[in-house]
Amino acid sequence: MLGYLPRELAKVLAPLMDRQYVECEGYVVGLPEQQLGNVLIQITVQKYQRNDDPKYSQSLWEKFISTIKSGNFQRPTIARYQKNFNLMISDVIANHTHVFSDIEKSFLASFKSLSDDGQHLFVRIYTRKGPWFRKSTISYREILDLEHAAMELKVAGYIDMLSCTVDPSEYDMKEILDVLSVPEMKEILKELQKDKTTCTRRHELVCTLLSLYHNGTCSSLPERILKLTGTCIRISKMADELLWRIQRLFFLNGDQDLSSFLLVEFGVVKFPDYARSISHRPFQERSDMLEYEEAIRVAQVMDESLDNNNMDLVTRCIDLSENRLCAMSKPENATSPEHPPSFFSRFSASWVYSKILTLGVSVYERDRRYEDAIRILKILLSKIPCDRRRGYWTLRLSVDLEHMGRPNESISISEGGVIDPWVRAGSKLALQRRVLRLSKPPRRWKIPSYANYVKRNIKEVNIEGRPLNCETGAKNLFYGYDGELCGVEQLALQYYADEGGGWQGTHSEGGIWMTIFGLLMWDIMFSDIQDVFQSKFQMAPLDLETDDFYKSRKDLAESHLKKIQDGMAEEMLIISWELHQGTTCHGVNWDRHSLTDLRAVVACIGGHRLALLLRHLAVDYRSWSSGMPDLLLWRFLDERGGGEAKLVEVKGPRDQLSEQQRAWILVLMDFGFDVEVCKVSPVVKRR
């Protein structure tokens, strides 16, 4: 299937075909170069004379002819991607004009004055992987005059053009080499080294040519390249940087791009319906945006350097981030209406630098540079007062201090972390357990109040399986009850379905809970709250993973949770499923869990326990959205629908509970859930 007829044509042709007033034959005239390009087809329509209701059939035919005459189905006046691109620029300039200089606004405004060919060419190469493109290989049906379009873009400053008359020294030679094919690179090397070429792989060929260029052996390399490629073009630096900003401001993330428009228009993706009530924008000043952009560039260099194992550059990124963060003032904890909401903090340079430094801590710890790690952790804790990552930072600081033989300081840090309101979930439990381990007399004589809670016994079940392998570090594989190979979780599911009590179940860790949360709390998530929806392409409110989510919706959420507690969860689940099925929503997986299974789970858990768990997630979604038990099991006890549920964390040989998993199990026990750990061990050979 190639696609669909244009909507205007289909609307008038379909009634004629449905009533068999016409017969159509068609064939493809030409295929597009791009995967989603328009396909040119020719259709022959044969009209039949029918006696039933001739006036109606004639009116349909005349409407069809009128549409054909008035429409231009061979070349749309404006390409869909061109319209979306202009819409994105206009929207951002209208709503974020304060983050652009007059020169930048003038530059972006000039795009609309370009010809259709110029706009088409620019958007086409902007959405392709480059950076350089051979002009001779660019061919799009909607671009009538490529030469004029390219020159127009060059004069306007939207593209750079590389030809034999341009000095190539200001450009990155590696990027230019990427335009060449492997045979072309081999041809150049063959001319230079007189049949001594031994390289065959692209990476080796590029490195060899770069080496020859930089050591002066082949200073004419650019001319040789352009002789093979002809004129090349790329997006200019100014256009690239400004459109990166436009895209980031429009979508408010680094994952979405222009393809999101097409996915929606083609019906591949549907975003939820919500009101956009906006009183604040993420960036208050132009300087805030520029600092954020610089921080993002440092983060990108950090990621690339880690991938390439360039530790010198990694260290420079860490040092730069440390200096930048130290130079920043501590953020205000203001809650006045004039002050931007706290969930905008992720769009700050300090937030990006703190992510880089958090990664830097793990780099230093890996290299046993504990003093450097300790210094960075102390900076993070002093500069970022309100952040859930404080739990991780405090825990790592306590551990690293112990590594350095400073137990008293380590225990003091742990004790401070336990009472820090931003230290939560697994990190808090880990710190509590550290305090209990380190605070033996004579360091501490008083037993902490939480000692009994932390030391509670967790129910365990032990099962045996016949292993395929017992190698350390390898994934544990066992022969299941059906004789097929499976992991420990599948083996446990088979055990619980059989001799373990006839349970049905799923291995989804937190996946099924996130789906249930999304479906039952849909109206809460997408309620009309100030500033949480800035784009029409969001699958969750901006404050979902912050304390503001529950606080700003408390009355609405509690009213909703009361209905769930009173036994209406299954009915609410069905309504939500039918209303929103297929709509993209954070955490909801429409394909993995059927409505039948979700209804069974909700029914077997019971309203009281379900309401407690959903409230727990609503209050602190980020801290508790991971680490839930592997298996969710359920079974019905009688025909009237009474049921029960069980949650199971499965551990193979040598596996241990993480602190986050242990924290979840203790919380679930508090809520009255039946929860246990299933330990799988190899069958013991008996003589």
XYZ file of C-alpha atoms in Angstrom:
687
model
C 0.000 0.000 0.000
C 1.480 3.330 -1.099
C -0.889 5.697 0.703
C -4.179 7.524 0.218
C -5.753 9.720 -2.427
C -5.823 13.453 -1.661
C -8.679 14.124 0.767
C -10.505 16.573 -1.571
C -10.540 13.974 -4.356
C -11.526 11.052 -2.128
C -14.534 12.958 -0.714
C -16.139 13.325 -4.149
C -14.971 10.057 -5.728
C -15.938 7.699 -2.880
C -19.762 8.249 -3.156
C -19.626 7.527 -6.898
C -17.680 4.302 -6.321
C -19.834 3.193 -3.382
C -22.975 3.371 -5.561
C -21.161 1.805 -8.534
C -21.754 4.892 -10.689
C -18.123 4.795 -11.831
C -15.306 2.330 -12.291
C -11.696 3.371 -11.738
C -8.397 2.133 -13.088
C -5.058 3.612 -12.105
C -1.343 3.084 -12.267
C 1.739 4.556 -10.657
C 3.520 7.114 -12.811
C 6.618 7.441 -10.587
C 7.861 6.599 -7.105
C 9.142 9.246 -4.683
C 12.773 9.500 -3.611
C 11.843 9.921 0.051
C 9.966 7.308 2.063
C 7.049 9.630 2.880
C 7.086 11.582 -0.394
C 3.983 11.962 -2.583
C 3.406 9.188 -5.133
C 2.376 10.360 -8.602
C -0.523 8.282 -9.972
C -2.871 8.521 -12.951
C -6.525 7.486 -12.596
C -8.978 6.760 -15.404
C -12.641 7.082 -14.384
C -15.376 5.383 -16.470
C -18.909 6.681 -15.872
C -21.873 4.253 -16.052
C -25.469 5.222 -16.831
C -27.797 3.917 -14.127
C -31.562 4.245 -13.953
C -31.903 4.472 -10.176
C -32.041 8.110 -9.037
C -30.317 9.654 -12.114
C -30.564 13.200 -10.707
C -28.593 12.218 -7.605
C -25.940 10.365 -9.593
C -25.619 13.333 -11.971
C -25.185 15.765 -9.047
C -22.408 13.558 -7.614
C -20.741 13.430 -11.040
C -20.894 17.197 -11.495
C -19.423 17.744 -8.035
C -16.621 15.349 -8.937
C -15.887 17.163 -12.232
C -15.974 20.543 -10.489
C -13.455 19.375 -7.889
C -11.140 17.997 -10.566
C -11.201 21.262 -12.490
C -10.600 23.457 -9.461
C -7.978 21.304 -7.736
C -4.303 20.831 -8.534
C -3.492 17.282 -7.462
C -0.167 17.073 -9.278
C 1.731 19.688 -7.275
C 0.268 21.137 -4.034
C 0.659 24.908 -3.736
C 2.333 24.474 -0.349
C 3.991 21.315 0.898
C 2.778 20.021 4.253
C 6.271 20.085 5.746
C 6.758 23.673 4.546
C 3.542 24.764 6.250
C 4.514 23.009 9.510
C 7.982 24.554 9.472
C 6.575 28.065 9.057
C 3.994 27.387 11.756
C 6.723 26.321 14.194
C 8.780 29.472 13.550
C 5.750 31.780 13.830
C 4.564 30.157 17.061
C 7.942 30.455 18.763
C 8.574 34.027 17.644
C 5.108 35.031 18.871
C 5.443 33.375 22.282
C 9.187 33.600 22.999
C 10.160 36.809 21.227
C 12.130 38.018 24.269
C 14.828 35.334 23.847
C 15.762 36.472 20.330
C 17.817 39.523 19.374
C 16.562 41.949 16.714
C 19.064 40.506 14.220
C 17.869 36.948 14.929
C 14.196 37.933 14.589
C 14.914 39.687 11.314
C 16.800 36.631 10.031
C 13.976 34.235 10.927
C 11.315 36.572 9.538
C 13.149 36.558 6.194
C 12.371 32.865 5.744
C 8.758 33.635 4.802
C 9.933 35.989 2.052
C 11.885 33.181 0.360
C 10.390 31.520 -2.698
C 8.572 28.192 -2.319
C 11.541 26.468 -3.968
C 13.934 28.064 -1.474
C 11.772 27.080 1.506
C 11.298 23.545 0.179
C 15.038 23.042 -0.342
C 15.953 24.379 3.077
C 13.446 22.255 5.001
C 14.399 19.171 2.994
C 18.108 19.401 3.836
C 17.385 20.573 7.405
C 15.526 17.318 8.113
C 18.221 15.124 6.525
C 21.417 13.859 8.095
C 24.362 15.908 6.841
C 25.967 18.217 7.334
C 27.137 18.408 3.681
C 25.102 17.389 0.628
C 26.121 17.134 -3.004
C 23.981 19.579 -4.928
C 24.006 17.204 -7.914
C 22.197 14.510 -5.914
C 19.414 16.756 -4.578
C 16.248 16.150 -6.553
C 12.717 16.785 -5.295
C 9.674 16.998 -7.520
C 8.329 20.082 -5.758
C 11.584 22.055 -6.346
C 11.363 23.402 -9.897
C 14.599 25.434 -10.014
C 17.272 23.965 -7.725
C 20.036 26.358 -8.845
C 17.967 29.447 -8.106
C 16.763 28.010 -4.760
C 20.300 27.204 -3.605
C 21.645 30.636 -4.576
C 18.690 32.353 -2.890
C 19.371 30.476 0.372
C 23.083 31.290 0.183
C 22.439 35.027 -0.306
C 19.940 34.998 2.585
C 22.504 33.302 4.849
C 20.592 30.041 5.318
C 23.161 27.738 3.684
C 26.902 27.548 3.050
C 28.094 26.528 -0.399
C 31.407 24.770 -1.030
C 32.891 24.824 -4.517
C 36.309 25.050 -6.162
C 36.242 28.850 -5.760
C 35.733 28.742 -1.963
C 38.531 28.435 0.611
C 37.800 25.130 2.430
C 40.135 25.800 5.379
C 37.339 27.297 7.493
C 35.373 24.044 7.322
C 35.874 20.701 9.088
C 37.644 18.420 6.607
C 36.216 15.266 8.235
C 32.670 16.504 7.587
C 33.556 17.196 3.950
C 35.077 13.708 3.567
C 31.796 12.150 4.737
C 30.251 13.208 1.417
C 32.508 10.742 -0.423
C 31.648 7.103 -0.989
C 34.150 4.368 -0.083
C 35.118 3.733 -3.768
C 35.752 7.470 -4.232
C 38.033 7.622 -1.185
C 39.897 4.576 -2.438
C 40.318 6.270 -5.822
C 41.897 9.364 -4.221
C 44.219 7.246 -2.067
C 45.183 5.164 -5.067
C 46.286 8.309 -6.917
C 48.213 9.574 -3.890
C 49.938 6.383 -2.760
C 50.441 4.657 -6.104
C 48.590 1.394 -5.404
C 49.875 1.093 -1.817
C 46.387 1.436 -0.292
C 45.546 -1.313 2.218
C 42.538 0.389 3.854
C 39.122 -1.055 3.111
C 36.833 0.246 5.863
C 35.293 3.707 5.729
C 36.699 4.774 9.133
C 40.240 3.730 8.125
C 39.993 5.535 4.789
C 38.794 8.770 6.445
C 41.596 8.640 9.051
C 44.243 8.032 6.390
C 43.050 10.894 4.177
C 42.839 13.265 7.158
C 46.372 12.338 8.169
C 47.681 13.010 4.659
C 45.866 16.369 4.572
C 47.057 17.589 7.967
C 50.712 16.574 7.490
C 50.834 18.442 4.176
C 51.234 15.358 1.965
C 47.947 16.141 0.213
C 47.127 19.825 0.585
C 45.033 19.576 -2.578
C 42.576 17.137 -0.951
C 39.615 19.623 -0.990
C 40.056 20.191 -4.718
C 40.215 16.428 -5.352
C 37.027 15.930 -3.316
C 35.107 18.692 -5.102
C 36.258 17.347 -8.462
C 34.363 14.147 -7.618
C 31.378 15.657 -5.818
C 30.793 18.988 -7.478
C 29.327 21.856 -5.437
C 28.209 20.904 -1.912
C 25.794 22.719 0.407
C 24.988 22.638 4.111
C 22.870 24.520 6.663
C 24.702 27.648 7.833
C 25.873 27.878 11.428
C 23.507 30.738 12.270
C 20.469 28.982 10.767
C 21.369 25.712 12.480
C 21.754 27.314 15.922
C 18.597 29.407 15.660
C 16.468 26.532 14.415
C 17.801 24.290 17.175
C 16.480 26.948 19.578
C 13.162 27.207 17.704
C 12.671 23.446 17.854
C 13.654 23.229 21.534
C 11.284 26.072 22.493
C 8.412 24.627 20.454
C 8.594 21.058 21.766
C 10.402 21.769 25.087
C 12.541 18.639 24.714
C 15.355 17.256 22.587
C 13.448 14.186 21.357
C 10.720 15.597 19.106
C 11.163 17.291 15.748
C 9.198 18.179 12.612
C 8.270 14.518 12.106
C 5.851 14.884 15.057
C 3.582 17.007 12.832
C 3.478 14.283 10.176
C 2.907 11.498 12.700
C -0.166 13.359 13.965
C -1.447 14.253 10.487
C -1.065 10.660 9.267
C -2.853 9.366 12.364
C 0.170 7.406 13.580
C 0.264 9.319 16.882
C -2.571 11.020 18.749
C -1.796 13.356 21.635
C -4.251 13.908 24.504
C -6.758 16.755 24.547
C -5.940 19.448 27.081
C -6.247 23.175 27.640
C -3.124 25.314 27.423
C -3.387 27.981 30.143
C -0.104 29.853 29.997
C 1.023 32.683 32.267
C 4.775 31.939 32.324
C 7.307 30.731 29.771
C 10.303 28.512 30.657
C 12.886 31.236 29.984
C 12.351 34.593 31.649
C 15.301 36.341 30.020
C 17.362 35.913 26.855
C 20.437 35.315 29.033
C 18.678 32.324 30.651
C 18.192 30.733 27.232
C 21.783 31.395 26.140
C 23.184 29.899 29.365
C 20.926 26.856 28.919
C 22.090 26.395 25.302
C 25.728 26.554 26.363
C 25.097 23.961 29.091
C 23.379 21.645 26.585
C 26.409 21.905 24.265
C 28.722 20.948 27.141
C 26.468 17.969 27.934
C 26.600 16.848 24.296
C 30.404 17.058 24.268
C 30.476 15.094 27.534
C 28.335 12.291 26.057
C 30.401 12.122 22.852
C 33.649 12.097 24.831
C 32.468 9.233 27.019
C 31.413 7.271 23.925
C 34.863 7.853 22.402
C 36.655 7.240 25.723
C 38.271 10.682 25.484
C 38.848 11.132 29.216
C 40.816 14.382 28.865
C 37.800 16.049 27.283
C 35.487 14.422 29.850
C 37.544 15.975 32.661
C 37.418 19.377 30.948
C 33.619 19.160 30.699
C 33.389 18.268 34.396
C 35.708 21.131 35.386
C 33.792 23.623 33.234
C 30.445 22.490 34.684
C 31.837 22.750 38.208
C 33.049 26.312 37.599
C 29.766 27.363 35.992
C 27.651 25.902 38.815
C 29.830 27.459 41.525
C 29.456 30.868 39.872
C 25.658 30.653 39.942
C 23.600 31.950 42.830
C 21.435 29.520 44.769
C 17.915 29.410 43.240
C 15.164 31.200 45.106
C 12.396 29.091 46.629
C 9.688 31.579 45.731
C 6.013 30.634 45.374
C 4.454 33.981 44.419
C 2.237 34.105 41.288
C 4.776 36.373 39.567
C 7.572 33.856 40.045
C 7.861 31.094 37.419
C 6.761 27.632 38.595
C 9.404 25.385 40.142
C 8.929 22.654 37.522
C 10.611 24.966 34.984
C 13.913 24.314 36.788
C 14.740 21.570 34.261
C 15.100 24.327 31.646
C 17.941 25.985 33.541
C 21.690 25.842 32.968
C 22.213 24.814 36.612
C 20.021 21.738 36.109
C 22.023 20.649 33.036
C 25.374 21.257 34.755
C 24.185 19.257 37.768
C 23.429 16.326 35.444
C 26.919 16.554 33.946
C 28.483 16.642 37.420
C 26.364 13.691 38.591
C 27.774 11.733 35.663
C 31.215 13.083 36.541
C 30.925 11.652 40.056
C 30.469 8.143 38.647
C 33.482 8.714 36.340
C 35.684 9.764 39.283
C 34.424 6.908 41.468
C 35.217 4.408 38.715
C 38.775 5.742 38.666
C 38.857 5.782 42.510
C 39.324 9.539 42.541
C 37.219 9.787 45.683
C 38.453 13.211 46.786
C 37.348 14.703 43.457
C 33.984 12.920 43.731
C 33.539 14.207 47.310
C 34.277 17.780 46.230
C 31.703 17.683 43.436
C 29.047 16.039 45.632
C 29.432 18.741 48.277
C 29.064 21.428 45.606
C 25.895 19.773 44.267
C 24.354 19.509 47.735
C 25.161 23.134 48.569
C 24.037 24.605 45.229
C 20.891 22.528 44.486
C 18.702 22.656 47.620
C 15.416 21.308 46.185
C 15.968 18.272 43.999
C 15.176 14.557 44.304
C 18.708 13.720 43.235
C 19.864 14.903 46.665
C 19.234 11.368 47.885
C 21.676 9.902 45.379
C 24.241 12.648 46.020
C 24.039 12.225 49.806
C 24.360 8.452 49.564
C 27.385 8.622 47.259
C 29.020 11.247 49.497
C 28.589 9.022 52.558
C 29.989 5.996 50.702
C 32.972 7.906 49.282
C 33.820 9.382 52.704
C 33.897 5.842 54.087
C 36.204 4.843 51.224
C 38.537 7.647 52.330
C 38.591 6.364 55.929
C 36.391 9.134 57.357
C 33.611 7.121 59.094
C 32.487 9.852 61.491
C 31.894 12.314 58.665
C 30.249 9.551 56.643
C 27.716 8.767 59.376
C 26.972 12.462 59.940
C 26.212 12.897 56.243
C 23.922 9.834 56.344
C 22.082 11.117 59.408
C 21.566 14.497 57.738
C 20.291 12.818 54.597
C 17.705 10.781 56.509
C 15.966 13.972 57.694
C 16.351 15.855 54.378
C 12.797 16.182 52.926
C 14.190 15.797 49.384
C 15.792 12.418 50.161
C 13.182 9.772 49.389
C 12.398 6.197 48.403
C 15.386 3.862 47.924
C 17.990 6.527 48.692
C 16.418 7.283 52.065
C 16.202 3.596 52.979
C 19.833 3.092 51.927
C 20.936 5.958 54.176
C 18.878 4.616 57.091
C 20.533 1.222 56.679
C 23.965 2.881 56.554
C 23.258 4.749 59.780
C 22.276 1.489 61.496
C 25.417 -0.235 60.219
C 27.850 2.584 61.047
C 26.347 3.906 64.285
C 27.419 1.094 66.580
C 28.750 2.095 70.039
C 30.895 3.984 70.832
C 30.121 6.158 67.757
C 26.411 6.260 68.616
C 24.598 4.830 71.646
C 21.019 5.742 70.765
C 19.149 3.441 68.378
C 17.321 5.423 65.619
C 13.521 5.411 65.727
C 13.272 3.844 62.284
C 15.394 0.780 63.161
C 12.467 -1.638 63.504
C 10.846 -0.425 60.268
C 14.039 -0.910 58.262
C 14.729 -4.344 59.775
C 11.282 -5.803 59.078
C 11.248 -9.314 57.690
C 10.260 -9.711 54.060
C 8.481 -12.933 53.132
C 10.563 -15.234 50.922
C 9.719 -18.225 48.743
C 12.424 -20.531 47.387
C 12.012 -22.513 44.186
C 14.431 -24.629 42.202
C 15.059 -24.745 38.470
C 17.288 -26.641 36.084
C 19.820 -24.075 34.812
C 21.284 -23.835 31.343
C 24.308 -21.894 32.596
C 25.812 -20.857 35.900
C 28.376 -18.360 34.640
C 28.989 -15.296 36.764
C 27.715 -12.156 35.059
C 25.673 -14.071 32.466
C 21.886 -13.852 32.306
C 20.345 -16.701 34.267
C 18.547 -19.127 31.949
C 16.527 -22.095 33.162
C 14.457 -24.862 31.642
C 10.836 -24.003 32.390
C 8.005 -26.312 33.409
C 7.230 -26.711 29.703
C 10.826 -27.677 28.910
C 11.541 -24.422 27.072
C 14.372 -22.050 28.028
C 13.286 -19.012 30.034
C 14.499 -16.375 32.479
C 13.957 -16.470 36.223
C 10.829 -14.287 35.979
C 9.137 -16.610 33.477
C 10.103 -19.621 35.569
C 8.533 -17.974 38.627
C 5.354 -17.192 36.642
C 5.109 -20.871 35.684
C 5.655 -21.902 39.301
C 2.884 -19.608 40.595
C 0.522 -20.740 37.822
C 1.100 -24.387 38.778
C 2.123 -25.596 42.215
C 2.368 -22.043 43.547
C -1.399 -21.607 43.702
C -2.998 -21.273 40.261
C -2.222 -17.588 39.794
C -2.494 -15.646 36.550
C 0.086 -12.941 36.115
C 2.415 -10.757 34.136
C 6.081 -9.837 34.281
C 6.116 -6.091 33.750
C 7.864 -4.660 36.821
C 6.275 -1.192 37.055
C 4.877 -1.157 33.508
C 1.379 -2.369 34.333
C 1.161 -0.003 37.314
C 2.124 2.979 35.171
C -0.584 1.965 32.686
C -3.202 1.660 35.442
C -2.102 5.009 36.895
C -2.362 6.711 33.500
C -5.816 5.289 32.735
C -7.380 5.879 36.149
C -5.751 9.281 36.716
C -6.177 10.520 33.117
C -8.535 13.358 34.006
C -6.207 14.437 36.808
C -3.112 14.400 34.589
C -4.749 16.429 31.834
C -6.778 18.827 33.981
C -6.531 22.566 33.324
C -3.536 23.739 35.393
C -1.512 26.879 34.736
C 1.687 26.478 32.672
C 1.898 22.672 32.659
C 0.938 22.392 28.969
C 3.033 24.647 26.751
C 2.970 22.595 23.526
C 0.250 20.648 21.736
C 2.644 17.699 21.431
C 2.859 16.706 25.128
C 2.065 13.274 26.489
C 2.156 14.437 30.121
C 2.014 17.704 32.081
C 5.384 19.342 32.746
C 4.904 18.987 36.508
C 4.131 15.239 36.563
C 7.456 14.294 38.149
C 7.449 17.135 40.690
C 5.755 17.871 44.011
C 3.593 20.454 42.238
C 1.627 17.715 40.447
C -0.290 16.541 43.514
C -0.298 19.883 45.345
C -1.955 21.795 42.507
C -4.602 19.078 41.955
C -5.106 17.832 45.521
C -8.869 18.381 45.780
C -9.534 16.951 42.329
C -7.207 13.994 42.949
C -8.705 13.146 46.341
C -12.234 13.232 44.923
C -11.085 10.849 42.192
C -9.284 8.545 44.623
C -12.394 8.415 46.850
C -14.358 6.917 43.951
C -11.601 4.338 43.411
C -11.581 3.495 47.120
C -15.363 3.059 47.014
C -15.090 0.337 44.365
C -15.608 2.284 41.116
C -12.129 1.620 39.722
C -13.151 -1.049 37.207
C -15.929 1.114 35.757
C -13.578 4.126 35.571
C -10.936 1.980 33.874
C -13.346 0.803 31.163
C -14.557 4.342 30.452
C -11.004 5.686 30.257
C -9.917 2.838 27.962
C -12.835 3.371 25.573
C -12.424 7.163 25.497
C -8.659 7.312 25.060
C -7.527 4.029 23.483
C -4.476 4.607 21.281
C -3.786 8.125 22.577
C -0.172 8.694 23.578
C 0.164 9.130 27.344
C 3.235 8.938 29.560
C 3.476 5.465 31.115
C 0.487 3.937 29.271
C 1.293 0.915 27.099
C -1.764 0.110 25.000
C -0.234 -2.939 23.330
C 1.273 -4.826 26.246
C -1.736 -5.096 28.574
C -5.267 -6.020 27.510
C -8.355 -4.404 29.020
C -9.397 -7.833 30.302
C -6.177 -8.246 32.306
C -6.287 -4.674 33.602
C -9.892 -5.149 34.787
C -8.917 -8.389 36.528
C -5.974 -6.691 38.275
C -8.063 -3.750 39.465
C -10.828 -6.047 40.701
C -8.457 -8.358 42.583
C -6.403 -5.597 44.220
C -9.423 -3.903 45.771
C -10.325 -0.228 45.922
C -8.670 0.619 49.251
C -5.208 -0.696 48.373
C -5.399 0.639 44.808
C -6.278 4.153 46.016
C -3.340 4.136 48.449
C -0.898 3.094 45.735
C -2.178 5.629 43.176
C -1.992 8.427 45.753
C 1.582 7.380 46.544
C 2.517 7.711 42.854
C 0.644 10.999 42.441
C 2.462 12.582 45.394
C 5.927 11.589 44.166
C 5.799 10.007 40.716
C 9.494 10.413 39.946
C 10.848 8.778 43.108
C 8.480 5.808 42.932
C 8.057 5.154 39.188
C 10.796 2.493 39.233
C 11.734 -0.491 41.378
C 8.322 -2.144 41.702
C 8.204 -5.957 42.036
C 8.744 -7.987 38.859
C 5.494 -9.951 38.896
C 1.887 -8.927 39.435
C -0.282 -11.986 40.075
C -4.038 -12.314 40.479
C -6.685 -15.017 40.844
C -10.429 -15.139 41.332
C -11.709 -17.067 44.331
C -15.340 -17.569 43.283
C -17.742 -17.013 40.400
C -19.091 -13.803 41.947
C -15.846 -12.037 41.191
C -14.027 -12.061 44.502
C -10.284 -12.157 43.986
C -6.859 -11.497 45.414
C -3.539 -10.187 44.147
C 0.110 -10.802 44.947
C 3.297 -8.935 44.045
C 6.550 -10.845 43.683
C 10.145 -9.687 43.281
C 12.114 -12.493 41.591
C 15.810 -13.016 42.289
C 18.111 -15.464 40.586
C 21.255 -17.017 42.055
C 23.615 -14.362 43.476
C 21.025 -11.545 42.955
C 20.233 -9.131 45.787
C 17.408 -6.677 46.387
C 18.265 -3.103 45.448
C 17.441 -0.412 47.986
C 14.680 0.926 45.712
C 13.119 -2.539 45.454
C 13.333 -3.002 49.228
C 11.724 0.424 49.776
C 8.834 -0.493 47.470
C 8.267 -3.819 49.228
C 8.082 -2.109 52.642
C 5.614 0.488 51.312
C 3.454 -2.211 49.719
C 3.428 -4.114 53.024
C 2.243 -0.909 54.733
C -0.603 -0.649 52.201
C -1.722 -4.216 52.956
C -0.515 -5.907 49.770
C 0.523 -9.554 49.732
C 4.154 -9.176 48.629
C 7.092 -11.569 48.696
C 10.512 -12.317 47.242
C 10.871 -15.466 45.127
C 14.425 -16.805 45.087
C 15.311 -19.129 42.213
C 18.232 -21.490 42.720
C 19.677 -24.348 40.671
C 18.441 -27.848 41.430
C 20.724 -29.485 43.981
C 22.086 -32.754 42.617
C 21.372 -35.564 45.074
C 23.398 -38.728 45.176
